[in-house]
Short mmCIF file of C-alpha atoms in Angstrom, two decimals:
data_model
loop_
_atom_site.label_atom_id
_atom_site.label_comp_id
_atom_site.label_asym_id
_atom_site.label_seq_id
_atom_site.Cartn_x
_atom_site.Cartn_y
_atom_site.Cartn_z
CA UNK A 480 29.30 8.88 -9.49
CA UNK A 481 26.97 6.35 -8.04
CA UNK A 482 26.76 2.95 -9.89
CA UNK A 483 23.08 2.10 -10.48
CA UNK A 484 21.74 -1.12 -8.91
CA UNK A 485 19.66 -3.64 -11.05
CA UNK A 486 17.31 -6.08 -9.80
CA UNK A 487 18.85 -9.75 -9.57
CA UNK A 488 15.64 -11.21 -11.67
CA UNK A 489 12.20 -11.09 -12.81
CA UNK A 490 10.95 -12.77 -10.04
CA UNK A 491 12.74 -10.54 -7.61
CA UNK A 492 11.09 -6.87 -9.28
CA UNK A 493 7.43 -8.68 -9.13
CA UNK A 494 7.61 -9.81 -5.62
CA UNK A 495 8.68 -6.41 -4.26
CA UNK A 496 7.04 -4.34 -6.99
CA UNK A 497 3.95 -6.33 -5.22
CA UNK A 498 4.95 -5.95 -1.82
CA UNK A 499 4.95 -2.56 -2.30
CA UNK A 500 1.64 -2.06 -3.30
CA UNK A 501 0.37 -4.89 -0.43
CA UNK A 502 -0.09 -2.64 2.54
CA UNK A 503 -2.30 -2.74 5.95
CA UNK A 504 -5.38 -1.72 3.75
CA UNK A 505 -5.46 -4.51 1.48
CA UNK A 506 -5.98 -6.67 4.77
CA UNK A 507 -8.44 -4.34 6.95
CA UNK A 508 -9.53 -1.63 4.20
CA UNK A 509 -10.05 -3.52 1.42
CA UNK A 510 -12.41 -6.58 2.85
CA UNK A 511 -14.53 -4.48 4.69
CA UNK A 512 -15.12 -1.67 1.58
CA UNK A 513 -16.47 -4.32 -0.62
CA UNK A 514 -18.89 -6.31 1.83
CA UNK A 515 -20.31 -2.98 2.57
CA UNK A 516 -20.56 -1.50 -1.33
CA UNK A 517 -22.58 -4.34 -2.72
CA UNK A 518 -19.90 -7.41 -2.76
CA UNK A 519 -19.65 -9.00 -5.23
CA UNK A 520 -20.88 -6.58 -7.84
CA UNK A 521 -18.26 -3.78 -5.88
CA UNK A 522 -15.50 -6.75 -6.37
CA UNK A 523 -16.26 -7.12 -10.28
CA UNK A 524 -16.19 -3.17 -10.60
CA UNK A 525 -12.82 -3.36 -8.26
CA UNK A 526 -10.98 -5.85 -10.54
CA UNK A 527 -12.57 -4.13 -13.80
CA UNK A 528 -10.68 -0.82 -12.82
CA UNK A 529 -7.67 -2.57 -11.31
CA UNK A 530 -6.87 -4.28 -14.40
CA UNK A 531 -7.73 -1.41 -16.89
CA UNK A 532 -6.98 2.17 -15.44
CA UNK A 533 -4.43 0.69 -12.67
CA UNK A 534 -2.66 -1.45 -15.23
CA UNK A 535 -2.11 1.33 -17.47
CA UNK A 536 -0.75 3.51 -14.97
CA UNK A 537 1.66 0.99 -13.31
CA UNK A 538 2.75 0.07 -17.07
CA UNK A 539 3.28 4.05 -17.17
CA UNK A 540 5.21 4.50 -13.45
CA UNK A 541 7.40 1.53 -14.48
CA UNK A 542 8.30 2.56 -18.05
CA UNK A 543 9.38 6.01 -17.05
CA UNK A 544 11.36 5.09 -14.35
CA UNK A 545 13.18 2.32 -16.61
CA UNK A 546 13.47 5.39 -19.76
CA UNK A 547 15.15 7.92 -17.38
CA UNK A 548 16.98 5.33 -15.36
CA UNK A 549 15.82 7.55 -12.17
CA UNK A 550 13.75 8.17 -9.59
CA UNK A 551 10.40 10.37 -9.58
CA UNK A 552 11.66 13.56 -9.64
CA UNK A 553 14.63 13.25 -12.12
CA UNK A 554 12.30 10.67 -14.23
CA UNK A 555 9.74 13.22 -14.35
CA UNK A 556 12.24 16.26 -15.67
CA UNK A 557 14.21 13.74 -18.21
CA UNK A 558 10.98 13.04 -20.05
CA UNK A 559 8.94 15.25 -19.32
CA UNK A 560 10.71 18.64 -18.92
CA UNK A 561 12.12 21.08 -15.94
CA UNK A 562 8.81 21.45 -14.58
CA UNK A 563 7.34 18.36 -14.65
CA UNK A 564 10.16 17.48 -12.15
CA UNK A 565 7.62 19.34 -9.17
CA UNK A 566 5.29 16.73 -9.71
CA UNK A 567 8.15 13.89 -8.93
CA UNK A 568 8.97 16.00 -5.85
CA UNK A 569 5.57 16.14 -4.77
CA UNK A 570 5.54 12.31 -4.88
CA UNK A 571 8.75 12.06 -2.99
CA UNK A 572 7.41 14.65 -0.18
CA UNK A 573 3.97 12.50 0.11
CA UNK A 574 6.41 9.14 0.26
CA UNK A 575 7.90 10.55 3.11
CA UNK A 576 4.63 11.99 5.02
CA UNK A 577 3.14 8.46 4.20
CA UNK A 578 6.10 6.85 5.91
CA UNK A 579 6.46 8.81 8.83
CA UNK A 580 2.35 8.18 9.95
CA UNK A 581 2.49 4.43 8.03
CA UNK A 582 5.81 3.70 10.11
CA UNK A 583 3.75 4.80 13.64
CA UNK A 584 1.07 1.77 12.48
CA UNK A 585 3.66 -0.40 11.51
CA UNK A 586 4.71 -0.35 15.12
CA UNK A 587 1.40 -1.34 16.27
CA UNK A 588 1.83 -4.11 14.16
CA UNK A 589 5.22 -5.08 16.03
CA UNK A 590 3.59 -4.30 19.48
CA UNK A 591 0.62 -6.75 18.93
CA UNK A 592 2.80 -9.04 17.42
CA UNK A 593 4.57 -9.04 20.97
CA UNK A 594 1.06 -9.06 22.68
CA UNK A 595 0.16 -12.39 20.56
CA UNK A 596 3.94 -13.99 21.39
CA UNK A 597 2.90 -13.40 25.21
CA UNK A 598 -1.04 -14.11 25.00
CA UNK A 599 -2.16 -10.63 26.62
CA UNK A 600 -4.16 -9.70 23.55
CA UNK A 601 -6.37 -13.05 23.73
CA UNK A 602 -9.73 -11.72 25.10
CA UNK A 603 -13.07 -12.41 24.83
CA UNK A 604 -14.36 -9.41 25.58
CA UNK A 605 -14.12 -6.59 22.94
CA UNK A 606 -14.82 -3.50 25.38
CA UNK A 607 -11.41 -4.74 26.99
CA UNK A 608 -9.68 -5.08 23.80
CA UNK A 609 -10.91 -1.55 22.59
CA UNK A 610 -9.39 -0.52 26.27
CA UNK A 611 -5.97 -1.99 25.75
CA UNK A 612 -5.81 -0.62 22.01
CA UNK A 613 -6.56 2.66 23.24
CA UNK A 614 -3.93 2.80 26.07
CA UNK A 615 -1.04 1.40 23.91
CA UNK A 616 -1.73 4.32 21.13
CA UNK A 617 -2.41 7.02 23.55
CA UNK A 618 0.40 6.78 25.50
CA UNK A 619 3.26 9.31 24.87
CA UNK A 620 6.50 6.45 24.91
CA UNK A 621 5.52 3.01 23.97
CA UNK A 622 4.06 3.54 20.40
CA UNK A 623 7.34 5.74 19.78
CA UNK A 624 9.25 2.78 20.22
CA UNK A 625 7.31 0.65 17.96
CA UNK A 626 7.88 3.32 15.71
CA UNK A 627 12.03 3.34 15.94
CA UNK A 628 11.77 -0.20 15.50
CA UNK A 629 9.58 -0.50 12.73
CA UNK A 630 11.84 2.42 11.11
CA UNK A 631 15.23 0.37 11.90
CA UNK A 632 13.48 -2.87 10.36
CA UNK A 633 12.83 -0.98 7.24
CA UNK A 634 16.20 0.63 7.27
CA UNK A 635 18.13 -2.71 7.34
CA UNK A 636 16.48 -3.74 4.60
CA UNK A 637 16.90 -0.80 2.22
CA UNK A 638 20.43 -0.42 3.04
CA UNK A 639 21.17 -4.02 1.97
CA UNK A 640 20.75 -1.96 -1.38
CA UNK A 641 18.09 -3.42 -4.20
CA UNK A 642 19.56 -6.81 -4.91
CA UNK A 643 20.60 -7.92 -1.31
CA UNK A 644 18.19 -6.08 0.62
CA UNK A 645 15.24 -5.26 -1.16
CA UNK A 646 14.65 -7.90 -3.64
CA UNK A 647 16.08 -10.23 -0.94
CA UNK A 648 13.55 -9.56 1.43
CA UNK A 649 10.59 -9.23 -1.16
CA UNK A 650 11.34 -12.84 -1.70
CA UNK A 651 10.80 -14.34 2.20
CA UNK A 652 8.12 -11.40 2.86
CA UNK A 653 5.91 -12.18 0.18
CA UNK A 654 5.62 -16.36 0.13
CA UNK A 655 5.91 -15.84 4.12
CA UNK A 656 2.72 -13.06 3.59
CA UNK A 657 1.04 -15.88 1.17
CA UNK A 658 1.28 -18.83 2.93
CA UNK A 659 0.09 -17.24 6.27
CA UNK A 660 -2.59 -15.71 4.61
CA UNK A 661 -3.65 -19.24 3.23
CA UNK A 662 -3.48 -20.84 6.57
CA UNK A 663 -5.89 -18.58 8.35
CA UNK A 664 -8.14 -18.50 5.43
CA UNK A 665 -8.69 -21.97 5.78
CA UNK A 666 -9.09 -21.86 9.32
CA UNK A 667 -11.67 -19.05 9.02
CA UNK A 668 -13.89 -20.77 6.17
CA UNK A 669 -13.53 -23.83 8.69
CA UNK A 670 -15.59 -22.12 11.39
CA UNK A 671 -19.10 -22.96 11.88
CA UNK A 672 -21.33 -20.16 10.38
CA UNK A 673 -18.30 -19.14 7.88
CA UNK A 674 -20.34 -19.01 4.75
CA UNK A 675 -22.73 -16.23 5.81
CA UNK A 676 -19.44 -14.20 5.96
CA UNK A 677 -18.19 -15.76 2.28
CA UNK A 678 -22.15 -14.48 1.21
CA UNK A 679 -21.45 -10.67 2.79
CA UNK A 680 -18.17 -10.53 1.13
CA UNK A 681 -19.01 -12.08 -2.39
CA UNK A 682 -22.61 -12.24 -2.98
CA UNK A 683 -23.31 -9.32 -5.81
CA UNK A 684 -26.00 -6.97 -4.77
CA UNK A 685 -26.68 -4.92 -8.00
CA UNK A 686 -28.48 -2.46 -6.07
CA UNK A 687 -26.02 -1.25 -4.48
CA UNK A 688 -24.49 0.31 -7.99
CA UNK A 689 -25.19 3.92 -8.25
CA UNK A 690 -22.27 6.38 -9.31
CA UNK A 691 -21.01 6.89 -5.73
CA UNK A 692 -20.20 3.36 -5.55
CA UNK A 693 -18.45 3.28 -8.75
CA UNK A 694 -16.22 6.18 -8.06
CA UNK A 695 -15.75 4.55 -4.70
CA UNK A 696 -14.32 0.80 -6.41
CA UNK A 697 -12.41 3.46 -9.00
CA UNK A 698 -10.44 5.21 -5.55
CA UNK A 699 -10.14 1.52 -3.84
CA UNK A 700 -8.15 -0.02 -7.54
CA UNK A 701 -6.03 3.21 -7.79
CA UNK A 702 -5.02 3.49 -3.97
CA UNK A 703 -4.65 -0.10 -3.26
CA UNK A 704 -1.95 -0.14 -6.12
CA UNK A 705 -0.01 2.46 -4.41
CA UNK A 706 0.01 4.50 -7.93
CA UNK A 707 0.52 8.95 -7.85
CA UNK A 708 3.30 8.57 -5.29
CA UNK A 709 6.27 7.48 -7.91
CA UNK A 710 7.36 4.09 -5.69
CA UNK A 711 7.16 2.31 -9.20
CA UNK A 712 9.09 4.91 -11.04
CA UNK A 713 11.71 3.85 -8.42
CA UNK A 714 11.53 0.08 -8.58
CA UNK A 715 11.40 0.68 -12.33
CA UNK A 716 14.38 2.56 -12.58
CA UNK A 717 16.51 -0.64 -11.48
CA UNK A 718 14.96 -2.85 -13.98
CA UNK A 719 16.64 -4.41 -16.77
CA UNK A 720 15.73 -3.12 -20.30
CA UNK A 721 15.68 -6.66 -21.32
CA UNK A 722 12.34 -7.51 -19.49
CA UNK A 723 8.71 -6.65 -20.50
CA UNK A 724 7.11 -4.53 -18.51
CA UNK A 725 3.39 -5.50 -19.76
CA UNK A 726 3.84 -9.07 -18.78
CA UNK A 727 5.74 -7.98 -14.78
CA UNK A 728 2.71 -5.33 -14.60
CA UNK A 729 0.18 -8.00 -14.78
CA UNK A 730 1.73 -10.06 -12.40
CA UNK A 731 2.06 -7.34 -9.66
CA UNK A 732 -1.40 -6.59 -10.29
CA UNK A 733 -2.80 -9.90 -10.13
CA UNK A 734 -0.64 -10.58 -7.07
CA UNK A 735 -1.74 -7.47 -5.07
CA UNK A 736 -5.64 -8.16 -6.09
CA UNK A 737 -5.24 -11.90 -4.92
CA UNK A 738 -4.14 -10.83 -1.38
CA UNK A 739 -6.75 -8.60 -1.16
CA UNK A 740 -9.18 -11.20 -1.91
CA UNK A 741 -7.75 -13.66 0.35
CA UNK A 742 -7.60 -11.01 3.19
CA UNK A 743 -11.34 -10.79 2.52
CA UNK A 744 -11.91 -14.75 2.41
CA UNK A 745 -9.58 -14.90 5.62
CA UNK A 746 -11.71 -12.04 7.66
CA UNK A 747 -15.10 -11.92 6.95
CA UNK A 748 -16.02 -15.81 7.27
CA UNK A 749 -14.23 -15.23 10.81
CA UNK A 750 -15.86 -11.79 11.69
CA UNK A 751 -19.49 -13.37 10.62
CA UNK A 752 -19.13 -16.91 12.85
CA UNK A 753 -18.96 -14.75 15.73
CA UNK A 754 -21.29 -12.03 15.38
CA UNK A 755 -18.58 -9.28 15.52
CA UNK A 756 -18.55 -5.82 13.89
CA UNK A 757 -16.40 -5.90 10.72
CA UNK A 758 -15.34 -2.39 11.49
CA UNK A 759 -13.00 -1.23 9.09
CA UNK A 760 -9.16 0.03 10.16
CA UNK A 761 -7.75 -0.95 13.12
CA UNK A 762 -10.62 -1.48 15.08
CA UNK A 763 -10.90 -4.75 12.68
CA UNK A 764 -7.83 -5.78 13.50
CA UNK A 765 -6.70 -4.64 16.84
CA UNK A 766 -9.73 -4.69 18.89
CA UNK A 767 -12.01 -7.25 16.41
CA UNK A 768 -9.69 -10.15 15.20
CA UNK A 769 -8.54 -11.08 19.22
CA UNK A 770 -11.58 -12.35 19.70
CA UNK A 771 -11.47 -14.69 17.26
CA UNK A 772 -8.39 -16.00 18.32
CA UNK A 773 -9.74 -16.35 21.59
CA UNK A 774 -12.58 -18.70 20.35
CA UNK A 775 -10.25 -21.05 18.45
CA UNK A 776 -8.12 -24.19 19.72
CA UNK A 777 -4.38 -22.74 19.51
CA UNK A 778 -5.82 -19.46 19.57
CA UNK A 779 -2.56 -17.89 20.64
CA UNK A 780 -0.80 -19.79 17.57
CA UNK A 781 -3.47 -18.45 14.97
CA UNK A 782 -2.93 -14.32 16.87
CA UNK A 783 0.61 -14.71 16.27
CA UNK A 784 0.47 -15.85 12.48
CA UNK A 785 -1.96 -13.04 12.09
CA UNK A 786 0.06 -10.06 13.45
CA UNK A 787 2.97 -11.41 11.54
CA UNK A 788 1.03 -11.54 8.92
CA UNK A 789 0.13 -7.28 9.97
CA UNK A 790 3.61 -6.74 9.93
CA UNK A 791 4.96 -8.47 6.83
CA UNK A 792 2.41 -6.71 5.17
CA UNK A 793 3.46 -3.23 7.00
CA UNK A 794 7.31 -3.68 5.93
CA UNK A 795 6.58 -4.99 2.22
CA UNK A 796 5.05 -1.69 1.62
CA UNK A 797 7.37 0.77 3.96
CA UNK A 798 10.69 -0.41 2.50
CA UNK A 799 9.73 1.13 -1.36
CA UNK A 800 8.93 4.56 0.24
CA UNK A 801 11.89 4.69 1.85
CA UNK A 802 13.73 3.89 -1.49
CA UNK A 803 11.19 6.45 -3.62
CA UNK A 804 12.75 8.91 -0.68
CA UNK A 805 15.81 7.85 -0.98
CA UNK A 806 16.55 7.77 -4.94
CA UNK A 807 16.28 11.87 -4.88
CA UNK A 808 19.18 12.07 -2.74
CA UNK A 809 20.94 9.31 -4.41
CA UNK A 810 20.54 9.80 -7.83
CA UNK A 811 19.93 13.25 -8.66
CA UNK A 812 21.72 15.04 -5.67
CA UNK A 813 24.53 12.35 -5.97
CA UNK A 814 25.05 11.83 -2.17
CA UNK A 815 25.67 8.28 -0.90
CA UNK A 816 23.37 5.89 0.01
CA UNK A 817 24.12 4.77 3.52
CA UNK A 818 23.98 8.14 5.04
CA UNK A 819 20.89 9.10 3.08
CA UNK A 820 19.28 6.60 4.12
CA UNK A 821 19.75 6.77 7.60
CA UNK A 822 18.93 10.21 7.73
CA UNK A 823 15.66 9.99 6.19
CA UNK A 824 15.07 6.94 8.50
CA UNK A 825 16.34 9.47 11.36
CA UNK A 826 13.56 12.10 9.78
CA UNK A 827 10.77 9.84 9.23
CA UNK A 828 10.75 9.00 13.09
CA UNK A 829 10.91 12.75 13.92
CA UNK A 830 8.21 13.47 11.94
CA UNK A 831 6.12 10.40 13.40
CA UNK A 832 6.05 11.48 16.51
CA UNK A 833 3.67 14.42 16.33
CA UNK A 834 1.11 11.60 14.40
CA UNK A 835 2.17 9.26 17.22
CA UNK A 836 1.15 11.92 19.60
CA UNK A 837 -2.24 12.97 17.98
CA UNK A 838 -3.83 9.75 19.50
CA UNK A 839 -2.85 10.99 23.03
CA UNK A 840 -1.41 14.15 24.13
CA UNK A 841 -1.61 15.92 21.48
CA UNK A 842 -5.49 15.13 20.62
CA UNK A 843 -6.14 18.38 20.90
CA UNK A 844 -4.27 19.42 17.88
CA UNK A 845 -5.82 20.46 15.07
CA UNK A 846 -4.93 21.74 11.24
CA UNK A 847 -8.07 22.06 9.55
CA UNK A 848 -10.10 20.57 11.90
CA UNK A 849 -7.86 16.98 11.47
CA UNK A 850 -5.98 15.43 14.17
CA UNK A 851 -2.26 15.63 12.98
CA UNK A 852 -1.86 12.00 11.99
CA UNK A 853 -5.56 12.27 9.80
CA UNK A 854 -4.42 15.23 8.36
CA UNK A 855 -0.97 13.39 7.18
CA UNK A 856 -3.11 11.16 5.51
CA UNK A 857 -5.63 13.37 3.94
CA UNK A 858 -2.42 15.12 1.97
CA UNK A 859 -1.40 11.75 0.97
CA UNK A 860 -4.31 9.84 0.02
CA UNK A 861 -6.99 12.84 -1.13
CA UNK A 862 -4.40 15.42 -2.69
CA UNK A 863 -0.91 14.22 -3.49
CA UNK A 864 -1.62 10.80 -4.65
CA UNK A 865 -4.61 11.58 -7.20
CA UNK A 866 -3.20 14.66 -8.27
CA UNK A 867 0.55 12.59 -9.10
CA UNK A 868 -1.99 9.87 -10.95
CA UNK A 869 -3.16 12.66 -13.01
CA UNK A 870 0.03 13.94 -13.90
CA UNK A 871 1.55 10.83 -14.39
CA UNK A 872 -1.93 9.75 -17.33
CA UNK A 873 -1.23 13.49 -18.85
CA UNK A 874 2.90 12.65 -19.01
CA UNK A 875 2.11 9.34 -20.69
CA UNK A 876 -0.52 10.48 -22.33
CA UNK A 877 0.25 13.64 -23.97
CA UNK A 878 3.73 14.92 -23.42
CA UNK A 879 5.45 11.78 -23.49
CA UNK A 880 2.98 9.29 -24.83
CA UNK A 881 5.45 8.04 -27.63
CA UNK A 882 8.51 7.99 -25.71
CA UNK A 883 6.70 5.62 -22.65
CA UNK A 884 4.59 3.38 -25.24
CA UNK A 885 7.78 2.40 -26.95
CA UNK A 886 9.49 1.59 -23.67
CA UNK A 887 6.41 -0.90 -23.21
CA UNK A 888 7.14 -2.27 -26.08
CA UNK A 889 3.15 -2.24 -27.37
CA UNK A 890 1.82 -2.39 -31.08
CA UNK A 891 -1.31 -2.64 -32.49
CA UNK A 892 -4.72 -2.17 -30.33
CA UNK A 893 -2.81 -2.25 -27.21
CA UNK A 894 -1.13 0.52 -27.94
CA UNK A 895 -4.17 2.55 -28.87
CA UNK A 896 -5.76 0.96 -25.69
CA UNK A 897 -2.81 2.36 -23.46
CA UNK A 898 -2.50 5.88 -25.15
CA UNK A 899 -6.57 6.06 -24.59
CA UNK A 900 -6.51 5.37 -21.10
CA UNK A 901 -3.93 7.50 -20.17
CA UNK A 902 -4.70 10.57 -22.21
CA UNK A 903 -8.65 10.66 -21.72
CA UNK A 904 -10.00 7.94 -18.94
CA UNK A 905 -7.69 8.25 -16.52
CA UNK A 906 -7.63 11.79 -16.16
CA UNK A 907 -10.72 12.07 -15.79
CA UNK A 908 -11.95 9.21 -13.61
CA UNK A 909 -8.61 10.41 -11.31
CA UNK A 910 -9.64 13.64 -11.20
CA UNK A 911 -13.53 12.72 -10.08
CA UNK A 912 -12.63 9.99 -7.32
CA UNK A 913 -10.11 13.90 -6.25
CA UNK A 914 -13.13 15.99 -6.44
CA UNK A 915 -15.18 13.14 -4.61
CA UNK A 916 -12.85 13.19 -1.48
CA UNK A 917 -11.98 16.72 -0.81
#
């Protein structure tokens, strides 16, 4: 039988527990959502829901994993039942569809970082830039490489185990994601004409509230807290009973909603002092952010910090879906780790190349009128993920609700708070931001 891992220390869980929820959108999803929804008054709404409904629910991923001492799927059957178990293995089987197309962007993110390192993505001109972006993902070899060796990165870490690899690496890649961040934040703000960008991002506009834009900040909180997938029921699995998991919660949250705000405070002054389009995905940063760079003294300096920053980001988040994968295998299945993990690794690049592919010669493709990688992440992000959130409120809430409270360790109007939220607000705020974006 497998001996379970733990993680080394406190410290250690909330830095990758935050990594994993820091992904690529928090830096070119999140910024551009709120300056466009109202700012400020989207932001308040944002942290309202982040801190309420996505609090309770990572309080509620963490304390089952920790109960069962397993992953999704045998977390889900322990407490819950035999047939709760299908929604842990939906989670797993929308952790590795998420990898496979995530893992194909995470190799952009190694690419560019190359193109920074030998100055050809410093332009001036954004119809070039658009140009270059769109040869490098259309053609049928390069990006697959990117891919293997964004898929190895992650791989080395996992394997280290939780302790030596995962926690290790959670502890360079998130002060190494922070203190970049910080540097081109101030370097952005610096720029003449920065504080018309500060005004888009910030500045409240309260008519821009309607329902629409509140379901919209509800989606952005749950999503950008990588919740409905079971990566926390993983990472809560190794953690020691000994810690409180209301007190780590708050920190991952509060970490993962301070990048996103610094992303913000790093782009938009930036994108503003130069007239550019804050287009959001990776036209922002792929065909936008260059140039920036371009305009700046040590341009090539500030274009390399920046796609490391890309792909710190990229691997914080990639190595917990390999372990929510992973943990099936390991756990319930009982098959060793090494060669588990290596053969998802092995499966998540085979299954990134059709994604890889729908950006060139496979455009054509279609299933349901979605290019192959857009349908990969309409499963994840529209179906999978809310429908897992609303499973996981009605576990906590109903079928389990005593059980998972007591693991929390809450008393008193806390508890009632938690056991609210989960059996009647977040079911049905989950399942309207799932009816919303079908």
């Amino acid at each position: 039988m497998t001996t379970r891992n733990a993680w080394g220390s406190r410290l250690g869980f909330i830095l990758a527990a935050a990594g994993s929820a820091i992904g690529l959108g928090a830096i070119w999803k999140f910024p551009y959502v709120t300056a466009m929804n109202g700012g400020g008054a989207f932001l308040l709404l944002f942290l309202i829901f982040s801190f309420t409904l996505g609090l309770a629910l990572m309080m509620a991923e963490i304390a089952l994993g920790r109960s069962a001492a397993n992953g999704a799927v045998g977390a889900f059957k322990k407490v819950g039942g035999k047939h709760w178990a299908l929604l842990g293995l939906l989670g797993v089987i929308a952790g590795f569809v998420l990898f496979s197309f995530y893992s194909v962007v995470g190799g952009w993110t190694f690419a560019y970082l190359g193109k920074a390192m030998d100055g050809s993505v410093l332009s001036a001109d954004p119809k070039a830039l658009e140009a270059m972006f769109g040869s490098f993902v259309s053609d049928p070899v390069k990006p697959l490489i990117t891919h293997a060796l964004f898929t190895l990165a992650t791989l080395g870490i996992v394997l280290g185990g939780i302790e030596k690899g995962i926690e290790r690496a959670g502890k360079v890649l998130m002060p190494a994601l922070f203190i970049i961040m910080l540097i081109l934040m101030v370097r952005s703000l610096t720029l003449p004409g920065a504080w018309a960008g500060v005004v888009q991002f910030l500045a409240p506009d309260w008519s821009r509230v309607n329902p629409a834009m509140v379901v919209e900040a509800l989606g952005l909180a749950f999503f950008s807290l990588s919740l409905g997938v079971g990566a926390m029921v993983a990472y809560g699995s190794y953690m020691h009973s000994s810690e409180e998991i209301l007190s780590a919660s708050l920190w991952v949250v509060f970490l993962a909603v301070m990048i996103a705000l610094l992303a913000g405070l790093m782009i938009f002054p930036a994108v503003a002092a130069f007239g550019l389009n804050p287009a959001a995905g990776p036209g922002l940063t792929f065909m936008t952010m260059p140039v920036v760079f371009m305009h700046l003294p040590f341009g090539q300096l500030f274009a390399i910090a920046f796609f490391a920053l890309l792909a710190t980001a990229a691997l914080s988040s990639s190595v917990a879906m390999l372990e929510l994968i992973a943990i099936w295998f390991i756990d319930d299945l009982k098959l060793p780790r090494r060669p588990v993990l290596t053969g998802i690794a092995l499966a998540v690049f085979l299954c990134g190349i059709p994604a890889s592919w729908s950006f060139g010669i496979w455009s054509d493709v279609r299933i349901f009128g979605k290019s192959v990688f857009d349908a990969m992440d309409y499963f994840v992000s529209n179906l999978a993920m809310p429908v897992g959130g609303i499973g996981l409120a009605l576990l906590a809430g109903w079928k389990a609700g005593d059980t998972l409270v007591d693991e929390v360790g809450l008393q008193g109007w806390k508890r009632q708070a938690w056991l609210i939220t989960c059996r009647y607000l977040a079911p049905v705020l989950i399942t309207t931001v799932l009816v919303k974006n079908l």
